[in-house]
Amino acid sequence: MYVMVAPCILDPTLRAEGITRDEDLRVYDRCLDRCRAFGLDIVPLPCPETLYLGRVRGPATYTERLNTSDFESLLDGLEEEVRAMIQKRGEPLCIVGVDSSPTCGVNTTWYSPEGKVDHRGAFLSRFPDIPMTDVYDFARYRVYLAAPLFSEAERRYNEFIRDILATHCFEVYLPQEAGDDSAARHHEAMGDIFRSNCEAVKNTDWVVAIVDGADADSGTAWEMGYAHALGKPVISLRTDFRNIGDNEHVNLMLEQSSMVITRREDLPHALLSPLHH
C-alpha cells in the first residue's frame, strides 16, 4: 500500500515563505510516523506552485497569481503524470493534502484575498475519485480504547475493535495488554497501571469508549472524563439497544462529552479514517 502526499509534507521549504508554523512541522512528522508504523510507501505529488512560481515566493491566493491559462495547462500535464503513476502502481490508500493551500487543500483553500472557501485546492480537485484527507487529520492515528476488560468476552471484543481499527491504520492502546487484566494486583502494581493508563490517555489522539450495558463501566467513565478534560475527542460506541432516558443513549455527562455511535461499522468514519473520505 502507498499514500500520495502533498510534497511540502516531505519538504516544508516548498511552501510559501513565512507560513509554516512549528505545529505544522510536528504534524508533518506525525503523518510520516503513521506511514512508517503501517509500512505505507510515501509517494510525493508534484508541487504546482513551485513549478509555476518558483521555490522562493510569498503567500498568495489562487485568484491573485494562479488563475491563468498557463497554470491550467501546467495542471493538465501534472494530472496526466499522476494518473500514469496510479495506473502503474495501482490506487493509493489516499491522498494526504494540506488544508488552505491554493492547490493542495482538501477541505479548504485560499481562493481569493476575501478568504478561504470550503473546497479542494486547484490541483487536488482534479482527483475526485481518490480518497483524500488533510494532513492534520491523517496525523491523528493513536487511539486509547477505554472499555470493560473483566471477562473473556469483553477482552475478546476489545481485541476485535482493535483489529478493525488497525485495518484503517490506527494504533490502538489496549489497557488489558498493559497489565490491567487481573484482579490479583498488589497496591504498587495498581499505582503503576493507573499512571501508565493516564500517560497513555495524555499521549493519544482519540479515545474510543465502549459503553454497552445498563450503565457504563466506572473505569471507562473515568477515562472518558479525564480525556474530555484534556481536550481529547471521545467517541462512544454503544451497541446496546437500551436507552438510559427518553433522549439519552447513555448517561448524560458521558453523552455530552463524546460523540455517540451505535454501530461499530461507523467507528472508522467517526475517527476520520483516510479510507472514508
XYZ file of C-alpha atoms in Angstrom:
277
model
C 0.000 0.000 0.000
C 1.074 3.566 -0.537
C -0.151 7.097 0.040
C 0.350 10.140 -2.117
C 1.239 13.251 -0.162
C 1.499 16.938 -0.865
C 5.254 17.437 -1.432
C 5.604 20.086 1.279
C 4.894 17.402 3.902
C 8.237 15.872 2.964
C 9.951 19.193 2.191
C 8.344 22.146 4.026
C 10.688 24.577 2.234
C 8.430 24.163 -0.798
C 5.760 26.206 0.985
C 5.396 29.958 0.564
C 7.697 31.918 2.836
C 6.582 32.632 6.378
C 3.510 30.407 6.600
C 4.915 27.253 8.222
C 4.478 27.016 12.000
C 6.255 24.703 14.415
C 2.970 22.841 14.901
C 2.816 22.228 11.147
C 6.244 20.616 11.242
C 5.237 18.389 14.160
C 2.115 17.296 12.295
C 4.084 16.544 9.126
C 6.414 14.343 11.174
C 3.462 12.542 12.751
C 1.992 11.941 9.309
C 5.225 10.284 8.222
C 5.352 8.323 11.501
C 1.953 6.827 10.701
C 3.155 5.767 7.271
C 6.239 4.132 8.762
C 4.229 2.421 11.524
C 1.985 0.706 8.984
C 4.517 0.141 6.218
C 2.934 2.611 3.812
C 5.094 3.789 0.937
C 5.134 7.576 0.544
C 4.837 8.995 -2.956
C 5.083 12.793 -3.213
C 2.850 14.672 -5.619
C 4.434 17.372 -7.783
C 4.181 20.910 -6.431
C 2.339 23.062 -8.986
C 3.023 26.320 -7.149
C 6.770 25.746 -7.031
C 6.873 24.738 -10.682
C 4.862 27.787 -11.733
C 6.048 30.499 -9.321
C 9.442 29.234 -8.190
C 10.652 27.980 -4.832
C 11.143 31.466 -3.341
C 7.721 33.141 -3.160
C 5.453 34.886 -0.738
C 1.936 33.739 0.178
C -0.826 34.381 -2.343
C -4.296 33.105 -3.143
C -5.465 31.273 -6.241
C -7.078 34.299 -7.883
C -4.065 36.519 -7.229
C -1.427 34.500 -9.093
C -2.719 31.124 -10.271
C -5.928 31.868 -12.139
C -4.311 31.791 -15.581
C -4.498 29.620 -18.687
C -0.763 28.829 -18.333
C -1.320 27.448 -14.850
C -4.277 25.369 -16.034
C -2.076 23.920 -18.768
C 0.529 23.056 -16.158
C -2.124 21.285 -14.057
C -3.252 19.343 -17.136
C 0.245 17.964 -17.601
C 0.734 17.195 -13.899
C -2.580 15.391 -13.723
C -1.508 13.183 -16.618
C 1.730 12.364 -14.791
C -0.090 11.437 -11.594
C -2.701 9.362 -13.448
C 0.063 7.478 -15.233
C 1.758 6.779 -11.898
C -1.503 5.469 -10.428
C -2.098 3.259 -13.433
C 1.337 1.752 -12.916
C 1.226 1.338 -9.121
C -2.484 0.857 -8.509
C -4.839 3.027 -6.463
C -3.263 4.730 -3.442
C -4.733 4.327 0.018
C -5.436 8.056 -0.087
C -4.004 11.436 -0.929
C -2.818 13.491 2.032
C -3.182 17.199 1.345
C -2.634 20.430 3.253
C -5.707 22.474 4.024
C -5.728 26.148 2.986
C -3.266 25.504 0.157
C -4.468 27.074 -3.120
C -3.510 23.847 -4.889
C -3.391 21.030 -2.309
C -6.162 21.908 0.120
C -8.581 19.077 0.923
C -11.370 20.750 2.902
C -10.478 24.429 2.474
C -8.444 26.512 0.058
C -7.288 30.135 -0.115
C -9.218 31.063 -3.206
C -9.142 34.876 -3.097
C -7.992 37.735 -0.842
C -11.500 37.710 0.666
C -10.656 34.472 2.444
C -10.753 30.699 2.367
C -13.580 28.674 0.856
C -14.756 25.153 1.630
C -13.411 23.441 -1.449
C -10.435 21.412 -2.618
C -7.407 23.184 -3.994
C -6.986 23.616 -7.727
C -4.748 20.554 -8.141
C -6.409 18.081 -5.768
C -9.848 18.924 -7.131
C -8.769 17.060 -10.272
C -8.825 13.733 -8.372
C -12.386 13.394 -7.036
C -12.216 9.616 -7.389
C -9.415 9.188 -4.833
C -9.997 9.330 -1.039
C -8.356 12.394 0.481
C -7.569 13.595 3.965
C -5.927 16.661 5.424
C -2.518 16.116 6.977
C -3.788 17.244 10.403
C -6.438 14.507 10.313
C -4.043 11.895 8.957
C -1.564 12.656 11.754
C -4.152 11.738 14.410
C -3.912 7.964 14.481
C -3.269 6.962 18.107
C -6.372 5.560 19.842
C -6.893 4.724 23.508
C -9.570 2.041 23.895
C -11.472 2.612 27.142
C -13.616 -0.417 27.866
C -14.507 -3.024 30.470
C -11.986 -5.869 30.430
C -13.101 -8.194 33.192
C -14.353 -11.190 31.229
C -13.044 -13.218 28.328
C -15.922 -11.938 26.207
C -15.086 -8.300 26.991
C -11.376 -8.740 26.307
C -12.041 -10.513 23.005
C -14.457 -7.782 21.925
C -11.825 -5.157 22.727
C -9.323 -7.026 20.574
C -11.922 -7.264 17.805
C -12.388 -3.476 17.827
C -8.595 -3.025 17.920
C -8.210 -5.204 14.840
C -10.906 -3.288 12.936
C -9.118 -0.015 13.624
C -5.740 -1.472 12.705
C -7.033 -2.155 9.187
C -7.569 1.612 8.942
C -4.012 2.302 10.120
C -4.893 3.274 13.682
C -2.522 2.400 16.500
C -4.614 1.221 19.464
C -3.598 1.203 23.138
C -5.371 -1.614 24.999
C -5.121 -1.357 28.815
C -5.601 -5.132 29.059
C -2.308 -5.544 27.207
C -0.556 -3.184 29.609
C -1.148 -5.292 32.727
C -4.690 -4.161 33.545
C -6.199 -7.633 33.217
C -6.204 -9.291 36.627
C -7.902 -8.813 39.995
C -4.780 -10.163 41.760
C -2.836 -6.908 41.831
C -0.566 -5.546 44.545
C -1.032 -1.941 45.609
C 2.210 -0.904 43.903
C 1.144 -2.580 40.652
C -2.193 -0.759 40.815
C -0.364 2.574 41.002
C 1.825 1.654 38.051
C -1.206 0.677 35.968
C -3.010 3.907 36.884
C -0.037 6.058 35.914
C 0.581 4.077 32.724
C -3.023 4.434 31.579
C -3.133 8.139 32.446
C 0.026 8.728 30.438
C -1.436 6.782 27.514
C -4.562 8.972 27.549
C -2.371 12.086 27.582
C -0.423 10.860 24.570
C -3.367 9.687 22.486
C -5.184 11.463 19.669
C -8.570 9.826 20.259
C -10.374 7.898 22.959
C -12.828 5.224 21.876
C -15.068 4.152 24.759
C -17.216 1.017 24.853
C -20.322 1.975 26.844
C -22.610 -1.043 26.494
C -24.556 -2.314 29.471
C -27.165 -0.919 31.850
C -24.581 1.679 32.859
C -21.089 2.455 31.599
C -18.169 0.755 33.329
C -16.838 3.066 36.052
C -13.233 2.916 34.876
C -14.303 3.644 31.315
C -16.397 6.597 32.506
C -13.410 7.996 34.437
C -11.130 7.681 31.403
C -13.723 9.437 29.251
C -13.953 12.327 31.709
C -10.184 12.592 32.000
C -9.806 12.617 28.218
C -12.502 15.284 27.851
C -10.777 17.461 30.458
C -7.547 17.149 28.463
C -9.351 18.236 25.280
C -9.130 14.795 23.651
C -12.004 13.837 21.330
C -14.006 10.891 22.663
C -16.060 8.511 20.532
C -18.543 6.368 22.494
C -19.613 3.081 20.943
C -22.939 1.807 22.313
C -24.405 -1.169 20.512
C -26.775 -1.866 23.430
C -30.290 -1.021 22.197
C -31.474 0.050 25.665
C -31.665 3.811 26.282
C -30.944 5.459 29.619
C -33.696 8.049 29.130
C -36.119 9.365 26.559
C -33.361 11.325 24.807
C -30.196 9.650 26.052
C -28.326 6.601 24.777
C -26.160 6.618 27.884
C -25.503 8.781 30.955
C -25.991 12.467 30.121
C -22.495 13.526 31.221
C -20.872 10.841 29.089
C -23.082 11.568 26.110
C -22.451 15.316 26.229
C -18.682 14.830 26.402
C -18.433 12.427 23.474
C -19.797 11.504 20.079
C -22.084 8.507 20.499
C -22.329 5.984 17.678
C -24.395 2.804 17.727
C -22.675 0.671 15.070
C -19.075 -0.481 15.126
C -19.034 -0.054 11.329
C -19.246 3.702 11.887
C -16.095 3.876 14.009
C -13.588 4.434 11.156
C -15.668 7.291 9.755
C -16.006 8.896 13.193
C -12.227 8.702 13.571
C -11.680 10.344 10.175
C -10.133 7.247 8.661
C -8.272 8.043 5.428
C -10.266 5.212 3.829
C -13.551 7.031 4.490
C -13.027 10.440 2.849
